[in-house]
XYZ file of C-alpha atoms in Angstrom:
261
model
C -156.157 -72.382 -56.646
C -155.343 -70.798 -60.026
C -154.383 -67.473 -60.418
C -154.750 -65.505 -63.557
C -151.949 -64.229 -64.893
C -150.474 -62.176 -67.250
C -147.017 -62.161 -69.551
C -145.537 -59.144 -70.424
C -141.528 -57.610 -71.791
C -139.631 -54.960 -71.992
C -136.889 -54.879 -74.717
C -136.842 -58.555 -74.224
C -136.680 -58.720 -69.798
C -139.435 -60.266 -69.073
C -142.161 -60.816 -66.513
C -145.201 -61.946 -64.878
C -147.870 -59.378 -63.939
C -150.215 -59.963 -61.562
C -153.240 -58.502 -60.420
C -153.461 -58.170 -56.393
C -155.217 -55.439 -55.237
C -157.497 -58.245 -53.723
C -154.928 -60.462 -51.809
C -155.978 -62.980 -53.263
C -152.443 -64.078 -54.509
C -150.322 -65.423 -51.477
C -146.910 -65.320 -51.454
C -145.736 -68.643 -49.234
C -142.055 -68.696 -49.677
C -139.545 -68.214 -52.008
C -140.663 -71.695 -55.033
C -143.597 -70.272 -55.136
C -142.123 -67.353 -57.715
C -139.309 -70.050 -58.072
C -141.713 -72.365 -59.490
C -143.620 -69.702 -61.563
C -140.894 -68.355 -62.843
C -138.927 -71.937 -64.734
C -138.887 -71.249 -67.804
C -138.997 -74.965 -67.358
C -141.987 -76.608 -65.637
C -143.559 -73.060 -64.712
C -144.371 -70.025 -66.909
C -141.317 -69.324 -67.180
C -139.668 -65.157 -67.106
C -137.077 -62.909 -65.582
C -139.167 -61.948 -62.411
C -142.898 -61.908 -60.837
C -144.685 -58.901 -60.366
C -147.340 -57.937 -57.907
C -149.487 -54.640 -58.407
C -151.141 -53.828 -54.852
C -153.578 -50.547 -53.793
C -151.842 -47.695 -51.517
C -153.637 -45.032 -50.707
C -151.350 -42.754 -51.324
C -150.693 -43.588 -54.739
C -152.178 -44.501 -58.100
C -150.347 -48.568 -56.696
C -148.056 -50.012 -55.465
C -144.473 -52.488 -57.569
C -144.040 -55.649 -55.083
C -141.034 -56.701 -57.458
C -139.762 -60.292 -56.497
C -136.126 -61.400 -59.142
C -136.495 -64.857 -60.507
C -134.693 -66.742 -56.962
C -137.549 -66.293 -55.927
C -136.313 -63.732 -53.747
C -137.738 -60.410 -52.922
C -136.086 -57.809 -55.513
C -134.761 -54.146 -55.690
C -135.718 -52.246 -58.151
C -136.419 -53.565 -61.475
C -136.416 -50.389 -64.648
C -138.096 -52.829 -67.214
C -140.398 -54.269 -64.486
C -141.783 -50.838 -63.917
C -142.383 -49.784 -67.376
C -143.644 -52.912 -67.872
C -146.134 -52.430 -64.578
C -146.663 -49.316 -65.617
C -148.032 -50.782 -69.001
C -150.884 -53.473 -66.786
C -152.450 -49.814 -64.697
C -153.303 -49.042 -67.682
C -154.476 -52.397 -69.575
C -156.071 -52.715 -65.642
C -157.902 -49.126 -65.808
C -155.743 -47.908 -63.303
C -154.678 -45.134 -65.578
C -154.816 -43.115 -68.608
C -151.048 -41.276 -69.866
C -149.535 -40.715 -66.519
C -148.960 -42.017 -63.417
C -146.958 -41.712 -59.918
C -146.643 -45.499 -58.109
C -144.540 -46.956 -55.284
C -142.269 -49.313 -56.039
C -139.373 -50.606 -53.542
C -136.613 -47.921 -53.687
C -139.507 -45.185 -53.298
C -141.985 -43.025 -55.675
C -141.271 -43.436 -59.091
C -142.934 -41.133 -61.590
C -144.410 -42.497 -65.167
C -145.740 -41.646 -68.708
C -147.243 -43.976 -71.454
C -148.284 -43.788 -74.778
C -151.592 -44.272 -75.954
C -151.557 -47.140 -77.282
C -149.891 -48.450 -73.903
C -146.743 -49.554 -75.457
C -144.337 -47.464 -74.419
C -144.109 -45.575 -71.008
C -141.130 -43.201 -70.167
C -140.261 -44.373 -66.354
C -139.566 -41.815 -63.896
C -135.686 -43.064 -61.734
C -134.071 -42.498 -58.519
C -131.471 -39.304 -59.198
C -128.037 -40.415 -58.572
C -124.992 -38.372 -57.485
C -122.260 -41.217 -56.509
C -120.031 -42.732 -59.235
C -117.210 -44.868 -57.598
C -114.781 -46.776 -59.178
C -113.356 -50.218 -58.882
C -110.201 -50.663 -60.780
C -111.618 -49.840 -64.881
C -114.964 -50.169 -63.381
C -117.930 -48.106 -62.589
C -120.202 -48.632 -59.718
C -123.266 -47.220 -58.646
C -126.842 -47.696 -57.171
C -129.566 -46.256 -59.813
C -132.160 -48.741 -58.106
C -129.585 -51.515 -57.938
C -126.417 -51.684 -58.276
C -125.159 -51.639 -60.754
C -121.109 -52.889 -62.258
C -120.129 -51.185 -64.942
C -117.942 -52.407 -67.857
C -116.127 -51.230 -71.361
C -114.815 -53.753 -73.551
C -113.895 -54.488 -76.924
C -115.226 -56.554 -78.865
C -119.092 -57.528 -76.998
C -121.053 -59.184 -79.589
C -118.409 -62.500 -78.597
C -117.810 -62.004 -75.517
C -118.424 -64.593 -72.184
C -120.739 -62.709 -70.532
C -122.157 -65.783 -68.507
C -118.811 -66.462 -67.152
C -116.829 -63.475 -66.965
C -120.583 -61.906 -65.656
C -121.312 -64.899 -62.950
C -117.261 -64.434 -61.288
C -117.711 -60.624 -60.880
C -120.834 -60.440 -59.086
C -119.701 -63.608 -57.190
C -115.950 -62.081 -56.380
C -114.870 -61.114 -52.703
C -116.603 -57.680 -52.891
C -119.607 -59.027 -54.295
C -120.583 -61.911 -53.022
C -122.248 -61.499 -49.977
C -125.097 -58.482 -51.565
C -124.307 -59.173 -55.320
C -124.276 -56.936 -58.075
C -125.888 -56.676 -62.040
C -122.383 -56.864 -64.439
C -123.155 -54.926 -67.120
C -121.121 -54.708 -69.951
C -120.545 -51.957 -72.162
C -119.417 -50.852 -75.846
C -119.204 -47.795 -77.027
C -120.833 -47.943 -80.754
C -120.859 -44.447 -81.397
C -123.813 -43.307 -81.746
C -125.700 -45.720 -79.083
C -124.045 -47.964 -76.714
C -124.558 -51.970 -77.302
C -124.878 -53.525 -73.438
C -125.282 -56.967 -71.588
C -125.691 -58.198 -68.977
C -125.423 -60.490 -65.963
C -128.140 -60.047 -63.162
C -127.592 -61.565 -60.143
C -131.532 -63.271 -59.159
C -131.714 -64.253 -62.286
C -128.346 -65.135 -61.919
C -127.891 -65.220 -65.357
C -127.794 -63.267 -68.905
C -131.331 -61.705 -69.238
C -132.017 -59.460 -72.283
C -132.120 -56.256 -70.576
C -132.121 -54.835 -67.831
C -133.455 -50.680 -67.317
C -131.774 -49.972 -63.854
C -128.453 -52.027 -66.155
C -128.505 -49.441 -68.872
C -129.520 -46.198 -66.814
C -126.100 -46.955 -65.331
C -124.549 -47.142 -68.154
C -125.291 -43.994 -69.416
C -124.343 -42.153 -66.405
C -121.346 -43.496 -65.792
C -120.796 -43.284 -69.199
C -121.370 -39.282 -69.337
C -119.226 -38.841 -66.405
C -116.559 -40.954 -68.118
C -116.804 -38.982 -71.632
C -117.254 -35.149 -69.550
C -121.422 -34.754 -71.062
C -123.276 -31.722 -69.445
C -126.182 -30.276 -68.823
C -129.667 -32.434 -71.099
C -128.068 -35.731 -72.442
C -130.358 -38.281 -74.905
C -127.748 -41.456 -74.241
C -129.187 -43.998 -77.141
C -128.768 -47.535 -76.503
C -128.848 -50.873 -78.319
C -129.710 -54.391 -76.216
C -129.681 -58.597 -77.290
C -133.795 -57.955 -77.099
C -134.039 -54.465 -78.896
C -133.518 -50.265 -78.256
C -134.241 -48.096 -75.383
C -133.055 -44.685 -75.044
C -131.653 -42.738 -71.787
C -132.932 -39.584 -70.455
C -130.937 -37.461 -68.047
C -129.749 -33.833 -66.864
C -126.144 -33.888 -65.666
C -124.433 -31.083 -64.061
C -121.661 -32.224 -63.628
C -122.212 -34.123 -60.356
C -125.578 -34.826 -60.069
C -127.857 -36.232 -62.384
C -131.525 -35.697 -62.324
C -134.331 -36.100 -64.067
C -133.936 -39.825 -65.667
C -135.904 -40.919 -68.060
C -135.807 -44.498 -68.710
C -137.699 -44.681 -72.295
C -139.112 -48.119 -73.879
C -141.521 -50.202 -75.631
C -143.727 -52.356 -72.436
C -145.571 -55.062 -74.524
C -148.377 -58.088 -73.196
C -147.250 -60.935 -74.829
C -149.826 -63.308 -73.720
C -151.924 -64.272 -70.516
C -153.600 -67.724 -69.267
C -153.929 -69.357 -65.161
C -152.041 -71.006 -63.861
C -152.003 -73.554 -60.707
C -150.435 -71.371 -57.498
């Protein structure tokens, strides 16, 4: 059986998207998605998403990590599936859709290549030594460093993700360096088990953690540079709770095709 797919990327975070409103794509086991996401023998991607119907929302987002397992919320994936929904004429410039962590509102540009995605509110940030730990739809570990450009993110991130504290559930590890007018972030992602070019829930976690660290308050806009480009996080912080959080950035269709599935 051949399945039509679409390849999208958001700041270098790349995804396979399938219009599954007719439920024709049947998830069999982890290998189904694992093979499609393989960069040597499949299409290649950080994850795969199914866009499905939902009676209470414009659509439902079902996200799988590159390891084939159902994943937690993916911020850049959420932005890409909004762009996909516009391409399919399901939405115009605004939407409310359902993801694994609940409903999300988003607004997309008329051109369909820039998405502002509302994230869940956050009222708890914990500490693990010098690091900040929080869940922005996915669990994140945020550590400030210097010399990030030359850091071995794969080795150091993998070690933290698999230490005694986090091995069972896994955690995404974000290294951040303050560049003055922006933050530079590199991320080791669980599920991909490698460094990715961007992580939407990760840069959101970084922005909130750094606001707390710098004792900022009010309406805040945080520019962040990742290996795959530039993202901006907008949010309100009253000193205890983060609300009106938006992950803003590009979402671009790269190519489409058919694959045996």
